[in-house]
Every structure is written in structure tokens, then in C-alpha cells.
Tab-separated table of C-alpha atoms in Angstrom:
chain	number	residue	atom	x	y	z
A	286	MET	CA	10.200	-4.764	13.537
A	287	THR	CA	7.560	-3.702	11.020
A	288	VAL	CA	6.125	-0.235	11.672
A	289	SER	CA	2.458	0.168	10.801
A	290	ALA	CA	1.477	3.009	8.495
A	291	PRO	CA	-0.454	5.832	10.174
A	292	VAL	CA	-4.240	5.752	10.040
A	293	GLN	CA	-5.484	8.147	7.361
A	294	ILE	CA	-9.238	7.464	7.414
A	295	GLU	CA	-11.157	6.286	10.457
A	296	VAL	CA	-14.798	5.231	10.210
A	297	ARG	CA	-16.333	5.261	13.694
A	298	ASP	CA	-19.610	3.550	14.615
A	299	LEU	CA	-21.215	4.668	11.348
A	300	THR	CA	-24.910	4.055	10.717
A	301	MET	CA	-26.372	4.960	7.323
A	302	THR	CA	-30.080	5.286	6.599
A	303	TYR	CA	-32.519	6.374	3.929
A	304	GLY	CA	-35.426	7.735	5.951
A	305	GLN	CA	-36.347	5.012	8.418
A	306	THR	CA	-34.566	2.301	6.421
A	307	VAL	CA	-31.191	1.217	7.784
A	308	ILE	CA	-28.672	0.565	5.026
A	309	GLN	CA	-25.702	-0.340	7.241
A	310	ARG	CA	-25.090	0.037	10.968
A	311	ASP	CA	-22.134	0.030	13.371
A	312	LEU	CA	-19.385	0.319	10.753
A	313	SER	CA	-15.953	0.786	12.329
A	314	PHE	CA	-12.698	0.354	10.431
A	315	ASN	CA	-9.440	2.134	9.616
A	316	ILE	CA	-7.741	2.834	6.315
A	317	ASN	CA	-3.997	3.316	6.657
A	318	HIS	CA	-1.842	5.699	4.668
A	319	GLY	CA	-0.845	3.995	1.410
A	320	ASP	CA	-3.582	1.356	1.488
A	321	ILE	CA	-5.503	0.270	-1.569
A	322	PHE	CA	-8.764	-0.324	0.233
A	323	VAL	CA	-11.772	-2.037	-1.345
A	324	ILE	CA	-15.394	-1.642	-0.235
A	325	MET	CA	-17.136	-4.856	-1.279
A	326	GLY	CA	-20.323	-6.832	-0.753
A	327	GLY	CA	-23.378	-8.182	-2.529
A	328	SER	CA	-26.014	-6.314	-4.485
A	329	GLY	CA	-27.743	-3.524	-2.576
A	330	CYS	CA	-25.529	-3.741	0.508
A	331	GLY	CA	-24.660	-0.045	0.519
A	332	LYS	CA	-21.185	0.127	-1.024
A	333	SER	CA	-21.805	3.317	-2.987
A	334	THR	CA	-23.781	4.755	-0.077
A	335	LEU	CA	-20.733	4.300	2.138
A	336	LEU	CA	-18.586	6.018	-0.472
A	337	LYS	CA	-21.020	8.963	-0.554
A	338	HIS	CA	-20.721	9.266	3.227
A	339	MET	CA	-16.928	9.178	2.998
A	340	LEU	CA	-17.095	11.988	0.442
A	341	GLY	CA	-19.399	14.019	2.664
A	342	LEU	CA	-22.261	13.845	0.169
A	343	MET	CA	-24.485	12.190	2.773
A	344	VAL	CA	-24.637	12.748	6.528
A	345	PRO	CA	-24.663	9.653	8.767
A	346	SER	CA	-27.527	8.949	11.138
A	347	ARG	CA	-24.901	8.127	13.740
A	348	GLY	CA	-21.131	7.990	13.939
A	349	ASP	CA	-18.345	9.910	12.272
A	350	ILE	CA	-15.545	9.765	9.708
A	351	LEU	CA	-12.120	11.183	10.543
A	352	TYR	CA	-9.394	12.206	8.107
A	353	SER	CA	-5.912	12.248	9.674
A	354	GLY	CA	-7.622	12.490	13.053
A	355	ALA	CA	-9.975	15.360	12.148
A	356	SER	CA	-13.742	14.831	12.051
A	357	PHE	CA	-15.297	15.666	8.689
A	358	PHE	CA	-18.845	16.050	9.940
A	359	GLN	CA	-17.906	18.182	12.932
A	360	ALA	CA	-15.784	20.485	10.766
A	361	ASN	CA	-17.108	23.780	9.451
A	362	GLU	CA	-17.694	24.403	5.737
A	363	ALA	CA	-14.257	25.923	5.146
A	364	GLU	CA	-12.526	23.037	6.898
A	365	GLN	CA	-14.549	20.517	4.910
A	366	GLY	CA	-13.578	22.300	1.708
A	367	ALA	CA	-9.914	22.127	2.657
A	368	MET	CA	-10.229	18.380	3.294
A	369	ARG	CA	-11.915	17.832	-0.079
A	370	GLN	CA	-9.099	19.608	-1.882
A	371	ARG	CA	-6.840	16.784	-0.709
A	372	TRP	CA	-9.041	14.190	-2.433
A	373	GLY	CA	-9.346	13.011	-6.036
A	374	ILE	CA	-12.520	11.303	-7.245
A	375	THR	CA	-13.471	9.270	-10.307
A	376	TYR	CA	-16.976	8.059	-11.118
A	377	GLN	CA	-18.405	4.976	-12.838
A	378	SER	CA	-19.004	6.840	-16.092
A	379	GLY	CA	-15.775	8.817	-15.845
A	380	GLY	CA	-17.701	12.034	-15.239
A	381	LEU	CA	-15.833	14.078	-17.838
A	382	PHE	CA	-17.528	17.211	-19.135
A	383	SER	CA	-18.492	16.266	-22.688
A	384	ALA	CA	-18.344	19.832	-24.053
A	385	MET	CA	-14.763	20.278	-22.820
A	386	THR	CA	-11.574	18.867	-24.256
A	387	LEU	CA	-9.463	16.605	-22.074
A	388	ALA	CA	-7.135	19.524	-21.390
A	389	GLU	CA	-10.047	21.737	-20.356
A	390	ASN	CA	-11.403	19.011	-18.061
A	391	ILE	CA	-8.082	18.718	-16.246
A	392	THR	CA	-7.496	22.462	-16.258
A	393	LEU	CA	-10.729	23.179	-14.364
A	394	PRO	CA	-9.655	22.137	-10.819
A	395	LEU	CA	-6.291	23.824	-11.326
A	396	GLN	CA	-7.995	27.086	-12.239
A	397	LEU	CA	-10.406	26.833	-9.314
A	398	TYR	CA	-7.993	25.883	-6.542
A	399	THR	CA	-4.501	27.061	-7.479
A	400	ASN	CA	-2.719	30.273	-8.450
A	401	TYR	CA	-0.693	28.711	-11.248
A	402	SER	CA	-0.215	30.692	-14.425
A	403	ALA	CA	-1.757	29.540	-17.695
A	404	ALA	CA	1.624	28.262	-18.858
A	405	GLU	CA	2.173	26.319	-15.641
A	406	ILE	CA	-1.303	24.794	-15.867
A	407	SER	CA	-0.654	23.758	-19.456
A	408	ASP	CA	2.546	21.981	-18.370
A	409	ILE	CA	0.740	20.225	-15.490
A	410	VAL	CA	-2.082	19.088	-17.802
A	411	ALA	CA	0.404	17.643	-20.286
A	412	TYR	CA	2.241	15.861	-17.457
A	413	LYS	CA	-0.905	14.374	-15.926
A	414	LEU	CA	-2.098	13.104	-19.307
A	415	ALA	CA	1.323	11.568	-19.934
A	416	LEU	CA	1.135	9.809	-16.549
A	417	VAL	CA	-2.046	8.010	-17.635
A	418	GLY	CA	-0.769	7.197	-21.132
A	419	LEU	CA	-2.613	9.967	-22.975
A	420	ALA	CA	0.240	12.243	-24.002
A	421	GLY	CA	-0.803	14.421	-26.922
A	422	TYR	CA	-4.559	14.017	-26.381
A	423	GLN	CA	-5.140	17.486	-24.909
A	424	SER	CA	-7.401	18.653	-27.746
A	425	TYR	CA	-9.607	15.534	-27.884
A	426	TYR	CA	-13.171	15.538	-26.610
A	427	PRO	CA	-14.423	12.616	-24.481
A	428	ALA	CA	-16.663	11.344	-27.298
A	429	GLU	CA	-13.629	11.052	-29.565
A	430	ILE	CA	-11.819	8.487	-27.395
A	431	SER	CA	-12.610	4.983	-26.152
A	432	GLY	CA	-14.230	4.114	-22.832
A	433	GLY	CA	-10.936	2.941	-21.393
A	434	MET	CA	-9.245	6.158	-22.447
A	435	GLN	CA	-12.063	8.157	-20.867
A	436	LYS	CA	-11.426	6.353	-17.574
A	437	ARG	CA	-7.740	7.250	-17.813
A	438	ALA	CA	-8.543	10.871	-18.635
A	439	ALA	CA	-10.845	10.989	-15.601
A	440	LEU	CA	-7.965	9.671	-13.493
A	441	ALA	CA	-5.711	12.413	-14.885
A	442	ARG	CA	-8.261	14.992	-13.735
A	443	ALA	CA	-8.547	13.280	-10.324
A	444	ILE	CA	-4.792	13.607	-9.737
A	445	ALA	CA	-4.550	17.178	-11.051
A	446	LEU	CA	-4.166	18.602	-7.542
A	447	ASP	CA	-1.830	15.828	-6.293
A	448	PRO	CA	-4.404	14.400	-3.860
A	449	GLN	CA	-3.567	12.486	-0.707
A	450	ILE	CA	-6.567	10.179	-1.203
A	451	LEU	CA	-8.070	8.815	-4.437
A	452	PHE	CA	-11.658	7.547	-4.459
A	453	PHE	CA	-12.959	5.271	-7.234
A	454	ASP	CA	-16.566	4.194	-7.793
A	455	GLU	CA	-16.566	0.997	-9.893
A	456	PRO	CA	-13.567	2.080	-12.018
A	457	SER	CA	-13.740	-1.010	-14.268
A	458	ALA	CA	-17.480	-0.751	-14.995
A	459	GLY	CA	-18.140	-1.164	-18.711
A	460	LEU	CA	-14.580	-2.124	-19.606
A	461	ASP	CA	-13.434	-5.312	-21.317
A	462	PRO	CA	-11.060	-7.569	-19.326
A	463	ILE	CA	-7.912	-6.246	-21.012
A	464	SER	CA	-8.825	-2.584	-20.465
A	465	SER	CA	-9.820	-3.409	-16.891
A	466	ARG	CA	-6.444	-5.020	-16.211
A	467	LEU	CA	-4.617	-2.050	-17.748
A	468	LEU	CA	-6.607	0.300	-15.517
A	469	ASP	CA	-5.672	-1.774	-12.458
A	470	GLU	CA	-2.015	-1.495	-13.437
A	471	LEU	CA	-2.407	2.246	-13.900
A	472	ILE	CA	-3.985	2.643	-10.454
A	473	LEU	CA	-1.015	0.798	-8.947
A	474	GLN	CA	1.444	2.993	-10.857
A	475	ILE	CA	-0.312	6.203	-9.800
A	476	LYS	CA	-0.443	5.034	-6.186
A	477	GLU	CA	3.294	4.270	-6.225
A	478	SER	CA	4.254	7.523	-7.960
A	479	THR	CA	2.056	9.816	-5.839
A	480	GLY	CA	1.940	7.956	-2.523
A	481	ALA	CA	-1.828	8.421	-2.425
A	482	THR	CA	-4.173	6.228	-0.416
A	483	VAL	CA	-6.767	4.575	-2.671
A	484	VAL	CA	-10.375	3.709	-1.783
A	485	ILE	CA	-12.334	1.676	-4.355
A	486	VAL	CA	-15.899	0.438	-4.620
A	487	THR	CA	-15.822	-2.649	-6.841
A	488	HIS	CA	-17.239	-6.137	-7.264
A	489	GLU	CA	-14.552	-7.221	-9.764
A	490	LEU	CA	-12.600	-10.153	-8.289
A	491	PRO	CA	-9.560	-9.832	-10.591
A	492	SER	CA	-9.182	-6.193	-9.552
A	493	ILE	CA	-9.718	-6.930	-5.882
A	494	PHE	CA	-6.963	-9.543	-5.774
A	495	ALA	CA	-4.623	-7.701	-8.147
A	496	ILE	CA	-4.393	-4.408	-6.299
A	497	ALA	CA	-6.092	-4.381	-2.860
A	498	ASN	CA	-4.256	-4.930	0.415
A	499	ASN	CA	-7.186	-4.067	2.701
A	500	SER	CA	-10.981	-4.241	2.498
A	501	VAL	CA	-14.321	-4.272	4.262
A	502	TYR	CA	-17.237	-6.575	3.445
A	503	LEU	CA	-20.741	-5.146	3.913
A	504	ASP	CA	-23.443	-7.742	4.498
A	505	ASN	CA	-26.908	-6.957	3.137
A	506	VAL	CA	-28.653	-9.399	5.512
A	507	SER	CA	-27.279	-8.357	8.898
A	508	LYS	CA	-26.849	-4.753	7.640
A	509	THR	CA	-23.347	-4.426	9.011
A	510	MET	CA	-19.730	-5.269	8.214
A	511	ILE	CA	-18.834	-8.901	8.781
A	512	ALA	CA	-15.231	-8.980	7.509
A	513	TYR	CA	-12.302	-6.585	7.417
A	514	GLY	CA	-8.745	-7.079	6.188
A	515	ASP	CA	-6.643	-8.280	3.272
A	516	PRO	CA	-9.106	-9.780	0.747
A	517	ALA	CA	-6.765	-12.662	-0.094
A	518	GLN	CA	-6.637	-13.629	3.569
A	519	LEU	CA	-10.419	-13.263	3.894
A	520	ARG	CA	-10.855	-15.583	0.915
A	521	ASP	CA	-8.718	-18.283	2.508
A	522	ARG	CA	-10.596	-18.297	5.810
A	523	ASP	CA	-13.489	-20.677	6.476
A	524	ARG	CA	-15.792	-18.016	7.922
A	525	PRO	CA	-17.849	-15.990	7.420
A	526	ALA	CA	-19.022	-18.363	4.727
A	527	VAL	CA	-20.807	-15.643	2.735
A	528	VAL	CA	-17.540	-13.716	2.402
A	529	LYS	CA	-15.675	-16.787	1.205
A	530	GLN	CA	-18.474	-17.490	-1.270
A	531	PHE	CA	-18.304	-13.919	-2.574
A	532	LEU	CA	-14.532	-14.061	-3.006
A	533	THR	CA	-14.507	-17.481	-4.706
A	534	ARG	CA	-17.562	-17.062	-6.933
A	535	SER	CA	-17.412	-17.823	-10.626
A	536	ALA	CA	-17.125	-15.114	-13.250
A	537	ALA	CA	-20.607	-16.059	-14.477
A	538	ALA	CA	-22.059	-15.001	-11.134
A	539	ASP	CA	-20.171	-11.722	-11.120
A	540	ASP	CA	-22.982	-9.582	-12.501
A	541	GLU	CA	-25.219	-10.545	-9.574
A	542	ASP	CA	-23.006	-8.525	-7.263
A	543	ARG	CA	-23.353	-5.237	-9.109
A	544	LEU	CA	-25.231	-2.437	-7.386
């Protein structure tokens, strides 16, 4: 008998608004430990807004988000901080500090949140860079490496504290197809080596089908989720038709689904 993985993130009856404008309402879904979970949908549906709520950067109008059974929004500031220390985050642009070397970028969270010695931090930085294929690049600045390498360096910083959950906002944005595929492979490798749960906002079909085992589709007409589950299975169903259309669209139409 197959035993289901424990629920790691639970979104409960979430409604998101900007002022009086409803972005999405009544969102309820679970993300299990070890999932690679994709947040998907058409342009302007609220994918990145949902990610901001999951990161605690925005407060929902209604509902809650639980991490391993504990409410984020009902927690106090110290408890929220402790939850965040178990997360790693990468941004569309990579988000590296341009005036810092790659080593300094990765060192920063280790200095802020651990008691490791300078020598121990140096060893960890070298190891994390090696994990993402950037061994020996400690002294490089972000401007001195390619966009794909910047994405990998940002991932090295995201895993510096051995997070339980990794969040990605459009990780393949701006990358050519080969670099995008290599990044997908790297995300899979990091997930397998660390055991982290992965949450990704993306519109890229090759990435969705290559790495995701679970997903939610946000509809920008009804302003709610209309599909939830393995994206390959959602693609092969007849309904909802808009989900099938999204998951079988041509590459030429891909840019229309960017936020």
C-alpha cells in the first residue's frame, strides 16, 4: 500500500485582494512534503500574488496558510521568523547583490542566522557553489557571469541554510531553452539531494512537465482555482477546457501567459 507524504503546506480558503479588487478567492489546496508544486494560470491571474502570500509578504483578506500544521498569519513575529529560516527563495532576476561576490552573497544568510566560524562558512559556500556547478567561482561578481550562471548562484544562496522548502518565481525567465532545461535538471538534483519541497511560479510548459508532480491552476475569469493535481493528468482530461488549452498551447503562444 502506498503511503501518502505528509502535508507540508496547507492553503485554506484563501482570498487575495488589492483594495476592493479580488485577485483570487476561495483557494484551498495542499502541498505534500517532497512535492515539486507549480502555480500556473494565464496572464494576470495572480500567480506571483499567491507566492507573495505564501511568503508572508502580503496578508490575505480571508483564509490562512499553514506550514507543517502551524498557521503563519496567526503566529507572532518570532515564530514567523523561525518559519522563514526554513525557506529558500529565488527571484526572477536572481536577486543577487551586484556589489558582492558570489561567495559574499552566499555567506550573508550564514552570517545572519548561524554561529558557524569563518572557516566553516567558507567550506559551506564552496560546497553550495559546487552543488550548482559553480565550483571555483567564489570571487566572481554577478555581472561577470552569464544569466544562467546567475540563476544557479542564486539557487546556491537559497540553499545555504539547508531549507525545507524552496520557492521559485519564474526561474527560467530570460533563459534560452538549453539553459532553462539545465536549470530544471538542477532543481531536480537539488530536490533529490536535500529532500526539500519545491514551489514554483512558471508558465513554461517544458519545465512544468519535466519536473512538476503537483499543481494548481488559477483562473483569471472566475477568480478562483479550477484545477489541482498532476499537470500531466490535468492536460489529458477533457475539462476544464481552459486548463487543457493552457497545457497544450503552442510555444508561439507562450509569451501570452507571462505575468
